[in-house]
Coordinates of C-alpha atoms in Angstrom, one line a residue:
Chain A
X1 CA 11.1 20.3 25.5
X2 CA 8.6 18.1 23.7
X3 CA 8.9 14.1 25.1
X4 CA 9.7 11.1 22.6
X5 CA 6.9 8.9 22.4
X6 CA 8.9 5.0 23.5
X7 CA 6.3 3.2 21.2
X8 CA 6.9 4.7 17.8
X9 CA 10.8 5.1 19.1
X10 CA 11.3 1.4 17.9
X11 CA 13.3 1.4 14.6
X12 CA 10.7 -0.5 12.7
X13 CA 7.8 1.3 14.0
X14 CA 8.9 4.3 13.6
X15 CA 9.5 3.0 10.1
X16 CA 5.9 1.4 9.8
X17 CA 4.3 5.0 11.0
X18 CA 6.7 7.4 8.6
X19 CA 5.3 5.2 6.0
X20 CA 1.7 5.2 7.0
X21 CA 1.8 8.6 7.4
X22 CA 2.9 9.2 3.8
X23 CA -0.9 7.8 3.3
X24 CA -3.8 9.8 2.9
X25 CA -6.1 10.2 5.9
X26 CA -8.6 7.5 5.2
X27 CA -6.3 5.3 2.6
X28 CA -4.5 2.2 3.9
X29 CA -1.4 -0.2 2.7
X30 CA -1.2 -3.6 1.8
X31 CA 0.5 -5.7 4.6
X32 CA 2.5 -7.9 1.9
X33 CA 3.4 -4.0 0.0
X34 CA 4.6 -2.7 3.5
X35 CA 6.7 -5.7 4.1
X36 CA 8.5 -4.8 1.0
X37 CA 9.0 -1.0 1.7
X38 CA 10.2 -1.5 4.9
X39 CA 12.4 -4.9 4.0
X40 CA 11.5 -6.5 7.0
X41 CA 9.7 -10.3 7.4
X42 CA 6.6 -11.3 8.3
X43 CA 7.0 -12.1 11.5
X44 CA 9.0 -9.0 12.6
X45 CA 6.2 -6.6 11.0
X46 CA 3.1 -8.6 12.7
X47 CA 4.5 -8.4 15.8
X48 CA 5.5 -4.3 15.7
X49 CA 2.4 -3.5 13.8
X50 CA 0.5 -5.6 16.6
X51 CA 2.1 -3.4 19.2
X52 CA 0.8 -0.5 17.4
X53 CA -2.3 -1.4 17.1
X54 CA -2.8 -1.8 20.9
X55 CA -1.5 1.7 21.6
X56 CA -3.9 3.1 19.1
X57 CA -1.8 4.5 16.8
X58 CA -2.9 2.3 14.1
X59 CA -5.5 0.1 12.8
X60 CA -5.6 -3.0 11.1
X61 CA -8.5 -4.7 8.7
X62 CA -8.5 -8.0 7.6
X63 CA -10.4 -9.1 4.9
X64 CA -10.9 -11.7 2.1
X65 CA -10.8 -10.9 -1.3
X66 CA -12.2 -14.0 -2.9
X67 CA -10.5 -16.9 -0.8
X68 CA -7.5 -14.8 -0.3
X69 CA -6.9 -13.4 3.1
X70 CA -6.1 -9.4 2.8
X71 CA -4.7 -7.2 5.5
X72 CA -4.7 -3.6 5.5
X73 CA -3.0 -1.3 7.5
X74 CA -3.7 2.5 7.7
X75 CA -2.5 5.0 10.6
X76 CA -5.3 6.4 13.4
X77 CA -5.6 10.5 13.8
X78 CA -3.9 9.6 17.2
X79 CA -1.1 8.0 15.7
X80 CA -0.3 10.7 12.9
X81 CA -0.2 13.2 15.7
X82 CA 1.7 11.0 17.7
X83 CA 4.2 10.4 15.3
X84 CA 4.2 14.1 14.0
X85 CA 5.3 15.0 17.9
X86 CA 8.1 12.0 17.7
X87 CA 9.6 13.7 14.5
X88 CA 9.0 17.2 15.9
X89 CA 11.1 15.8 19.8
X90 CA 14.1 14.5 17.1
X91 CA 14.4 17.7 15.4
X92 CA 14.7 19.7 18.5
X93 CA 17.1 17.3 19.5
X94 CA 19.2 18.1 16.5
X95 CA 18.6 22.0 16.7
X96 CA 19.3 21.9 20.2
X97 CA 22.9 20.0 19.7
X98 CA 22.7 18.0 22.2
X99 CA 20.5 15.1 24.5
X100 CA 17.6 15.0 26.0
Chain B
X1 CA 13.3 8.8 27.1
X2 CA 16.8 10.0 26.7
X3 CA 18.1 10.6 23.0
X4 CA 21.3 11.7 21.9
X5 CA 21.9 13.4 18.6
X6 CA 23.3 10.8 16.5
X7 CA 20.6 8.6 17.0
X8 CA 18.0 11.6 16.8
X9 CA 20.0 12.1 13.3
X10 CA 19.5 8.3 12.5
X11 CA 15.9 7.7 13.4
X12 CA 15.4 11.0 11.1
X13 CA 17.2 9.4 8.1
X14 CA 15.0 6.1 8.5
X15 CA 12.0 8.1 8.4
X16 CA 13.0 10.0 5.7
X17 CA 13.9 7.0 3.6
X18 CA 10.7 4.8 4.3
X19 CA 9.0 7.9 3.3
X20 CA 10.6 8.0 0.3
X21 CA 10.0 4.5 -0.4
X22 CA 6.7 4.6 0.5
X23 CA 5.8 7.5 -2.1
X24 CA 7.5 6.2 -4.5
X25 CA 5.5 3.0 -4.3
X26 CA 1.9 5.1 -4.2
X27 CA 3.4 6.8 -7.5
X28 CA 4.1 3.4 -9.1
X29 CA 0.5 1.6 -7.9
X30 CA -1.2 4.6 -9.8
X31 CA 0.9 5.4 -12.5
X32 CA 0.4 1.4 -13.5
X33 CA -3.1 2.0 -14.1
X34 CA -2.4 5.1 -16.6
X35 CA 0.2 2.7 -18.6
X36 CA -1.8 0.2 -18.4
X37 CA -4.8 1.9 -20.1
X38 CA -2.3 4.0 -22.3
X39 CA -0.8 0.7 -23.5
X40 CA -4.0 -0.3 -24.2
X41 CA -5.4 2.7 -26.6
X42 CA -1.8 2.8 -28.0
X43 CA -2.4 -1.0 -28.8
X44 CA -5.9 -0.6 -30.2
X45 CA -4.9 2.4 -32.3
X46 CA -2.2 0.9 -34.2
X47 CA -4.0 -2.6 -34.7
X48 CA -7.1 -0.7 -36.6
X49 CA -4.6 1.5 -38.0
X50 CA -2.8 -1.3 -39.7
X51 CA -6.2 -3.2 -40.8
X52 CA -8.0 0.1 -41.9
X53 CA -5.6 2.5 -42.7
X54 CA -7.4 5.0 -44.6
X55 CA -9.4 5.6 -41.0
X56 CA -6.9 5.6 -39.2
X57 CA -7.1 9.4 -38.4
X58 CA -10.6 9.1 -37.3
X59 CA -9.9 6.3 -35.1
X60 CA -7.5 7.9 -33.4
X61 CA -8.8 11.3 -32.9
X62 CA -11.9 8.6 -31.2
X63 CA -9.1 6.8 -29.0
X64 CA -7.6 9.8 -28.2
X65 CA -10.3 11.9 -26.9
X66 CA -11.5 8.3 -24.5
X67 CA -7.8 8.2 -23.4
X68 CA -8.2 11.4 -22.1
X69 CA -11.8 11.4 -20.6
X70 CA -10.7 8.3 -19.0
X71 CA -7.2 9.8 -17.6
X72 CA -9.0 12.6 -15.9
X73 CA -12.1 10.6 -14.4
X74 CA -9.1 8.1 -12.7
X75 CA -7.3 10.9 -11.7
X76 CA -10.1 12.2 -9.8
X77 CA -11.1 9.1 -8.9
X78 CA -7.8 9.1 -6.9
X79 CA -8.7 12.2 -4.8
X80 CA -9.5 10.4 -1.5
X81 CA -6.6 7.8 -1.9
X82 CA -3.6 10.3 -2.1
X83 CA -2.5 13.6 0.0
X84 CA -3.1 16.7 -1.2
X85 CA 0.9 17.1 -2.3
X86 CA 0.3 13.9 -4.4
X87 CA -2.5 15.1 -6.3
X88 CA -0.7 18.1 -7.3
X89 CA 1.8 16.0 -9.0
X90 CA -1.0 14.3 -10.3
X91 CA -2.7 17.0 -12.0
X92 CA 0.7 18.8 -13.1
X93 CA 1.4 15.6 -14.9
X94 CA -2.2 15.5 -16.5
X95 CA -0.9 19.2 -17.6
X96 CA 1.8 18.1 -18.6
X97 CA 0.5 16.0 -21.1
X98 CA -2.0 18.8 -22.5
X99 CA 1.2 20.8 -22.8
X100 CA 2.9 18.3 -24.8
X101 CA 0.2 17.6 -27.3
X102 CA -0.2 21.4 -27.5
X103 CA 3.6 21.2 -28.8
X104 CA 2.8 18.3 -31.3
X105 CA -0.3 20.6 -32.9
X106 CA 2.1 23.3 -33.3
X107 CA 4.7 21.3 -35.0
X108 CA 2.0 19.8 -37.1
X109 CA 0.0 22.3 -37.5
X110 CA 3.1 24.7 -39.1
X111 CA 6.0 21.9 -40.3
X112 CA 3.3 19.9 -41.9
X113 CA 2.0 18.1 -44.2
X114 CA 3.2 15.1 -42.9
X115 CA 2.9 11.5 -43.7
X116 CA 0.8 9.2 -41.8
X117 CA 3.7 7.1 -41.1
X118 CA 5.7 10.0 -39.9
X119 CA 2.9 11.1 -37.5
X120 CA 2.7 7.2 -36.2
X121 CA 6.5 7.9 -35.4
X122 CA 6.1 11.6 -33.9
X123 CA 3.5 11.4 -31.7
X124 CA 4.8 8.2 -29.9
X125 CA 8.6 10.7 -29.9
X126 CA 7.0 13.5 -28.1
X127 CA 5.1 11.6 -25.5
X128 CA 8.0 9.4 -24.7
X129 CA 10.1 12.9 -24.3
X130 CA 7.2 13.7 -21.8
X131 CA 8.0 10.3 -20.2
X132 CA 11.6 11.3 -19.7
X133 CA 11.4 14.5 -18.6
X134 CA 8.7 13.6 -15.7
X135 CA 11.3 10.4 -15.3
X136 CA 13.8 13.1 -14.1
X137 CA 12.1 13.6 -11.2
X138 CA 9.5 11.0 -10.1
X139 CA 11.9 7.8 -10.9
X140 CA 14.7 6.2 -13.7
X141 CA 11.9 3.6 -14.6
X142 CA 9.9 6.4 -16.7
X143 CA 13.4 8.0 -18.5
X144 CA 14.8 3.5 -19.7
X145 CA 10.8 3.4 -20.6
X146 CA 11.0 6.8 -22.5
X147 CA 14.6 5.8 -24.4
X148 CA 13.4 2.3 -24.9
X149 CA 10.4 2.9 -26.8
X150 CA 11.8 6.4 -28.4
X151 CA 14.3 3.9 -29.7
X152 CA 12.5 1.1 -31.0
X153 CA 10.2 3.8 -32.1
X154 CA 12.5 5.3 -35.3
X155 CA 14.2 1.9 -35.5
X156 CA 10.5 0.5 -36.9
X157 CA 9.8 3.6 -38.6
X158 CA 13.1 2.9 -41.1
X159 CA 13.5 -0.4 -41.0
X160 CA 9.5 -2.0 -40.6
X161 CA 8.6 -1.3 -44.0
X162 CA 4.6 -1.7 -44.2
X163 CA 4.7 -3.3 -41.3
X164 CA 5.0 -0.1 -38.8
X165 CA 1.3 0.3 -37.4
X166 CA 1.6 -3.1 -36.3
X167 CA 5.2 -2.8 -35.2
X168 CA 4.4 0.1 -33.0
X169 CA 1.1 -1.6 -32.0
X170 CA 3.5 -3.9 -30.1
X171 CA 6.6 -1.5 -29.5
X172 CA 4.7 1.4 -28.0
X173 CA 1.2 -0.2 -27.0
X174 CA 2.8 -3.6 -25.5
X175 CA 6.1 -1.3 -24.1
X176 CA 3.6 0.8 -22.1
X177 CA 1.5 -2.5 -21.0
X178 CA 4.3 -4.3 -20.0
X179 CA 5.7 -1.2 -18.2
X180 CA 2.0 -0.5 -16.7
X181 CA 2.0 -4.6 -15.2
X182 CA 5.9 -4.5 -13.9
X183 CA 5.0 -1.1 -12.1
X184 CA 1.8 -2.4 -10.6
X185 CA 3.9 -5.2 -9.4
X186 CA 6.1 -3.2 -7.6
X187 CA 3.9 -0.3 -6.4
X188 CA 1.1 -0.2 -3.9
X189 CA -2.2 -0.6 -4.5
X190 CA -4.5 2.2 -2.7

């Protein structure tokens, strides 16, 4: 059987990388518009999208746009395939009826 | 890691609803630039309509054909933003709209002659019918836009008298911009 991955596991990012990977490949979300999707805070979405960052699975650019600090958020190749495998170890789980 | 069903079942149904969020908000962010440039034609159209009204047809044929040279070049333009599943509802709803001015030739074409203040009614009727029915699927904003304007739409064309270009130049054209700006508010930008 195919192994969870513990990182994306977290409720919130799995959340953050189901909604990245909604994203085309090379097109990335607003931090401020993913705050919103995922009804979360600031703080609480900086520190889970920092924890993705460091595995890889996502990357982050921050930018200004006139004197406005921008961040944008889009998901790696890794972490699309990592998340892809995460989804595909919690349907097994559900086919197979039981734990693992 | 160990995982039992039930939470296996609710990780699933959190994915599945910031997916559903999330599309819906890509949806929004582009379909605000549409309305807004819709509104805008709409707006334009109507306003030279009321000042010149004798070429009126000509300016909207004009309008008409930018509104759509415009609608596919952003629609393209979109191609590297979205997936592959959301450009084919892109391009169905482009379709869409040829199929619903394809309808409004027909009927014009065979129940006519009509007045030029019954086609500033009709035309607005049919695309807000094309609003509705791409409302059933892609969100309720687009089927309480559709009604709305539909509404105010044959409201103005008894009660507006000569005022009804400039009636539906704020009705339809300002409906569809203030639509387009609330949407872009709520939607994500690419």
């Amino acid at each position: 059987m195919n192994d969870g991955d513990p990182i994306i596991h977290q409720a919130t990012r799995l959340k953050i990388m189901a909604s990245l990977s909604k994203l085309a490949p090379d097109a990335s979300i607003d931090f401020t518009r993913l705050k919103s999707i995922l009804e979360t805070t600031d703080g609480n979405l900086g520190t889970h999208l920092d924890a993705l960052d460091k595995a890889g699975y996502i990357a982050i650019d921050k930018m200004f746009e006139g004197r406005k600090p921008r961040t944008r958020v889009k998901a790696t190749s890794a972490g699309r395939r990592a998340f892809a495998g995460h989804v595909a170890y919690l349907r097994e789980i559900i086919d197979s009826g039981g734990s693992s | 890691m160990t995982l039992d069903r039930e939470s296996a079942v609710t990780s699933l149904t959190a994915i599945e609803l910031a997916e559903r969020r999330t599309s819906q908000a890509i949806l929004y962010g582009i379909a605000s630039s549409f309305l807004i440039m819709w509104g805008g034609v709409t707006a334009a159209g109507y306003l030279l309509g009321q000042a010149w009204p004798r070429h009126a047809s000509t300016v909207w044929a004009v309008l008409m054909v930018m509104g759509f040279a415009v609608t596919i070049a952003m629609t393209r333009r979109n191609r590297g933003d979205l997936t592959g599943r959301q450009m084919t509802l892109g391009w169905r709803l482009v379709l869409a709209q040829f199929a619903l001015i394809g309808f409004g030739v027909s009927v014009v074409t065979t129940l006519g002659p009509f007045t030029g203040r019954q086609l500033d009614a009709f035309w607005p009727l049919v695309f807000m019918l094309g609003y509705v029915l791409a409302g059933i699927w892609v969100g309720r904003f687009f089927v309480l836009s559709g009604v709305v304007i539909a509404v105010l739409t044959i409201a103005g064309f008894w009660w507006s008298g000569p005022w009804f270009p400039l009636w539906m130049a704020v009705v339809n054209g300002g409906g569809l911009l203030l639509g387009g700006f609330w949407l872009r508010s709520q939607g994500a930008s690419l």
